[in-house]
Amino acid sequence: MLLTTFAVLLASALAHEYPDCSSEPLSNNSVCDTSLSARERAQALIDAMTIQEKLNLTHNNSPGVPRLGLPTYNWWGEALHGVAAAPAIVMAAAFDDPLIYSIGEVISTEARAFSNANKSGLDYWTPNINPFRDPRWGRGQETPGEDTYVVKRYIENMVTALQGGPEPETYKIIATCKHYTAYDMEFWQGNTRYGYDAKVSAQDMAEYYMQPFQQCARDTKVGSIMCAYNSVNGVPSCANSYTIESVLRGHWNWTADENYITSDCTAIQNIYTDHHAFPDRQQTVAAALNSGVDIDCGYYNPTFLPSAYEQGLFEEATLDRSLLRLYTALVKSGYFNSAESQPWRSLGWSNVSTPESEDLALQIAEEGLVLLKNDGTLPLSLPSEGNLTVLLIGGWFNATSEMQGIYAGPARTLVSPWMALNNMSNINIETIQWYESPLIKANELQPDVIVWIDATHEGAEETADRNTIKWDLMQPDAVESVATTGIPTVVVHMGEQCDDSMFFSNANVSAVLWAGYPGMFGGQAIINTLFGEVAPAGRMPITQYPTNYVNEVAMTDMGLRPDSETGNPGRTYKWYDNATVEFGFGLHYTNFTAEIIAVETTSFDIAQLPHARRPLPLPSRRSSSTSSLEVNVTNTGNTTSDYVALAFVAGEYGPEPRPRKSLVAYQRLKGVESGASQTGALNITLGALARYDVSGNEILYPGSYRIQIDVPVLATWEFELTGAETVLDHWPQS
Ligand SMILES: *[C@@H]1O[C@H](CO)[C@@H](O)[C@H](O)[C@H]1NC(C)=O
Ligand SMILES: *[C@@H]1O[C@H](CO)[C@@H](O)[C@H](O)[C@H]1NC(C)=O
Ligand SMILES: *[C@@H]1O[C@H](CO)[C@@H](O)[C@H](O)[C@H]1NC(C)=O
Ligand SMILES: *[C@@H]1O[C@H](CO)[C@@H](O)[C@H](O)[C@H]1NC(C)=O
Ligand SMILES: *[C@@H]1O[C@H](CO)[C@@H](O)[C@H](O)[C@H]1NC(C)=O
Ligand SMILES: *[C@@H]1O[C@H](CO)[C@@H](O)[C@H](O)[C@H]1NC(C)=O
Ligand SMILES: *[C@@H]1O[C@H](CO)[C@@H](O)[C@H](O)[C@H]1NC(C)=O
Ligand SMILES: *[C@@H]1O[C@H](CO)[C@@H](O)[C@H](O)[C@H]1NC(C)=O
Ligand SMILES: *[C@@H]1O[C@H](CO)[C@@H](O)[C@H](O)[C@H]1NC(C)=O
Ligand SMILES: *[C@@H]1O[C@H](CO)[C@@H](O)[C@H](O)[C@H]1NC(C)=O
Ligand SMILES: *[C@@H]1O[C@H](CO)[C@@H](O)[C@H](O)[C@H]1NC(C)=O
Ligand SMILES: *[C@@H]1O[C@H](CO)[C@@H](O)[C@H](O)[C@H]1NC(C)=O
């Protein structure tokens, strides 16, 4: 997937055609018979094909079968964050599940409208749900952050909305969870993703790298999964019968007729050219097909499958199995139905870039901004008389498409911070040119406030990871020099992760706002927040590490736990204890208190507890039927604000070393007014309380547990589990 941004444009330029079930030759095939099951319809189509025709069809750019009236189909479509949304990293910072669902609905509506206009297919290679393990990763911005619980909530909401609801009769579009598995390195110090072998312990695999895919396959029932470039413990992901057959299809029962696997682009070729896993190309394509990879994004299958078949390297039945999955998925998408006989075919151009969808784009950007420091300078207010003079400095104050990050669709409009500010009254905007000294300009102008808006110059890209998480020397230097003037100085940190510690420790820097990649209305969201039109309530979806972190652990070290032998200090908030900004942190324009509404039971016998995916049964004071932990949140300040109630579990249970804590539930409370209270209902499942042993088994341990609300902790509830440790899920061994 090299031509990233072009892919969307390309897809819209290429004509796609729906099959014509109303006339011959296709009308004679039972694939058009809507009284049959999707599997029977797909089977009828495959039964009509010759082996030569079948050998052509496991390629992303499928030539179809003209003899049967089956048109060409391109399995490659991109819709990571659609036309109207922000990249996943900012979406995750909002901790707002219903909003993620609404955005998923907009993306699938727009995607389906494109498809109905013959401009795209019905399957999309989204979402990217590999957890953001290392701050250097070039594609971390595409993901919902580092925490598996957040990633799983995101999948549940996004994928369900993309596909048209829970277990839809007809797919709205087919979502693709990528990249399976342990994929999170592009190109780092000579290691390329195409030939990389990720060495992962069973414990880290089950507990971390596989969790998103378990959600996709077992729980959310995604239609498609993409296998990754890298190997896992010596076996290429796209020819890996352990991860595909034993875990995905076996253990997670991802076996519906329509579930199929696509390779990442060229990944089958890379098995031969980069992993050198097989002596020739025929054995390579056969291994991928035999292990259960159904589509090759690349040219290896169309080129080498025929000769591999002649050599007897796979059975025709294996090819049929792949085709059955692929065509059942298309049947289930209404591909072979008339426009009248399926529910999504009425969507059209009037459903694209609607005012409602643009409101969502602004809302998600506003909800995803995270206030990291504030000495009271924010929110800015306009003087009662005259104008406020704002000096904008930094490389991104007029950023437009940069705010979208990679894999964005073409937006109708893009609003930079400068544009949003320029639309306000009673503001004098001053800016500096690249050759001007910020300090001299600030002294000369004496603005009321200086706002520095920038991203690190070493941008992340799909094909390259970063080497540093340090701001480039000139950037903090500019901020620190203007801050010496005593003029309030506000930092807006956009783009990739880097270490803001020098801004936190500098008393002259008044405020820091993290904005990541906030999408088409990102500049509007930033200005609205700086001026208090909206109150910030986002939380960091990632750990912000100190600069030296990258020298302590190699990207190629997949281990999550601290390791005194390798010097790995640990990864993510669960295992790393010296963060510059903690995962889950975020300030407000007001103050909140939180109190857990007393629960009568504080001791539970493991033997009496229900199934792993069910909540811990919590009889509360107010209602014996509730199973949620209720938290009473009060706004003690003067500004109406949203509040994200985060619940972490910590405690003395399970094997050493123990994680610092783990997120087990969250809820975003909306518009908590000054002096008012709202009750959050936190659903804590037994699975979320479990830990993993060295073999990867998910186990509920007896011991003492603490539920902690917020970062830093505002309230704690303690309970214990008694009885014998109980395996909730036996991890399949390789
Ligand atoms: C399609 O079916 C009709 C009616 O059964 C038959 O007359 C016709 O020859 C068939 N066409 C093809 C291409 O098989
Ligand atoms: C396979 O596809 C190619 C075009 O990609 C076409 O030229 C060829 O005729 C096809 N073969 C069969 C048997 O359909
Ligand atoms: C899409 O193509 C079909 C035939 O495949 C045609 O009937 C239909 O009119 C086309 N729709 C649009 C919007 O171009
Ligand atoms: C596995 O999935 C199939 C099809 O999705 C379903 O019919 C079956 O009940 C599932 N089996 C288990 C053990 O969950
Ligand atoms: C699509 O647009 C039509 C016409 O404006 C409208 O009636 C319908 O509700 C829209 N559907 C969705 C899903 O937005
Ligand atoms: C910001 O960009 C817009 C259009 O992209 C341009 O019209 C405007 O002059 C720019 N503002 C500054 C201060 O450069
Ligand atoms: C105040 O700002 C407005 C634009 O918002 C501008 O038209 C006006 O000239 C400014 N007044 C002064 C005194 O700078
Ligand atoms: C913790 O981080 C700070 C910088 O934020 C650094 O100076 C210190 O050495 C780090 N301590 C450890 C134990 O890594
Ligand atoms: C929040 O409380 C702290 C002290 O507890 C106080 O210093 C600060 O001003 C309060 N902030 C707001 C916005 O009320
Ligand atoms: C929540 O806390 C507020 C302030 O302490 C209190 O007035 C209110 O009664 C509490 N609400 C509940 C449901 O406990
Ligand atoms: C909130 O408002 C009250 C009453 O107007 C005032 O006394 C208090 O200082 C304000 N608190 C903050 C943090 O602004
Ligand atoms: C908690 O579970 C209840 C009951 O299933 C559900 O209605 C509610 O939406 C859930 N809350 C959250 C924040 O997920």
Short mmCIF file of N, CA and C in Angstrom, two decimals, residues 40 103 257 343 363 439 459 461 578 678:
data_model
loop_
_atom_site.label_atom_id
_atom_site.label_comp_id
_atom_site.label_asym_id
_atom_site.label_seq_id
_atom_site.Cartn_x
_atom_site.Cartn_y
_atom_site.Cartn_z
N GLU A 40 -25.25 -20.87 -0.69
CA GLU A 40 -25.74 -21.63 -1.86
C GLU A 40 -25.58 -20.80 -3.14
N ILE A 103 -19.56 7.97 13.65
CA ILE A 103 -18.57 8.22 12.60
C ILE A 103 -18.49 7.00 11.67
N ASP A 257 -19.30 -18.60 6.65
CA ASP A 257 -19.00 -18.86 5.23
C ASP A 257 -18.34 -17.67 4.56
N PRO A 343 -31.06 -3.26 1.11
CA PRO A 343 -31.35 -2.04 1.85
C PRO A 343 -30.39 -0.86 1.62
N GLN A 363 -17.05 17.81 15.89
CA GLN A 363 -17.27 17.31 17.25
C GLN A 363 -16.16 16.36 17.69
N LEU A 439 11.59 35.91 18.70
CA LEU A 439 11.80 36.75 19.88
C LEU A 439 11.75 38.23 19.53
N GLY A 459 8.44 13.76 10.25
CA GLY A 459 7.08 13.24 10.17
C GLY A 459 7.08 11.73 10.08
N GLU A 461 5.62 8.27 8.51
CA GLU A 461 4.98 7.87 7.27
C GLU A 461 4.74 6.38 7.31
N ASN A 578 7.78 5.82 34.09
CA ASN A 578 8.42 7.14 34.14
C ASN A 578 7.93 8.03 33.00
N GLN A 678 -23.23 14.00 37.72
CA GLN A 678 -23.78 12.97 36.83
C GLN A 678 -23.23 11.63 37.28
#
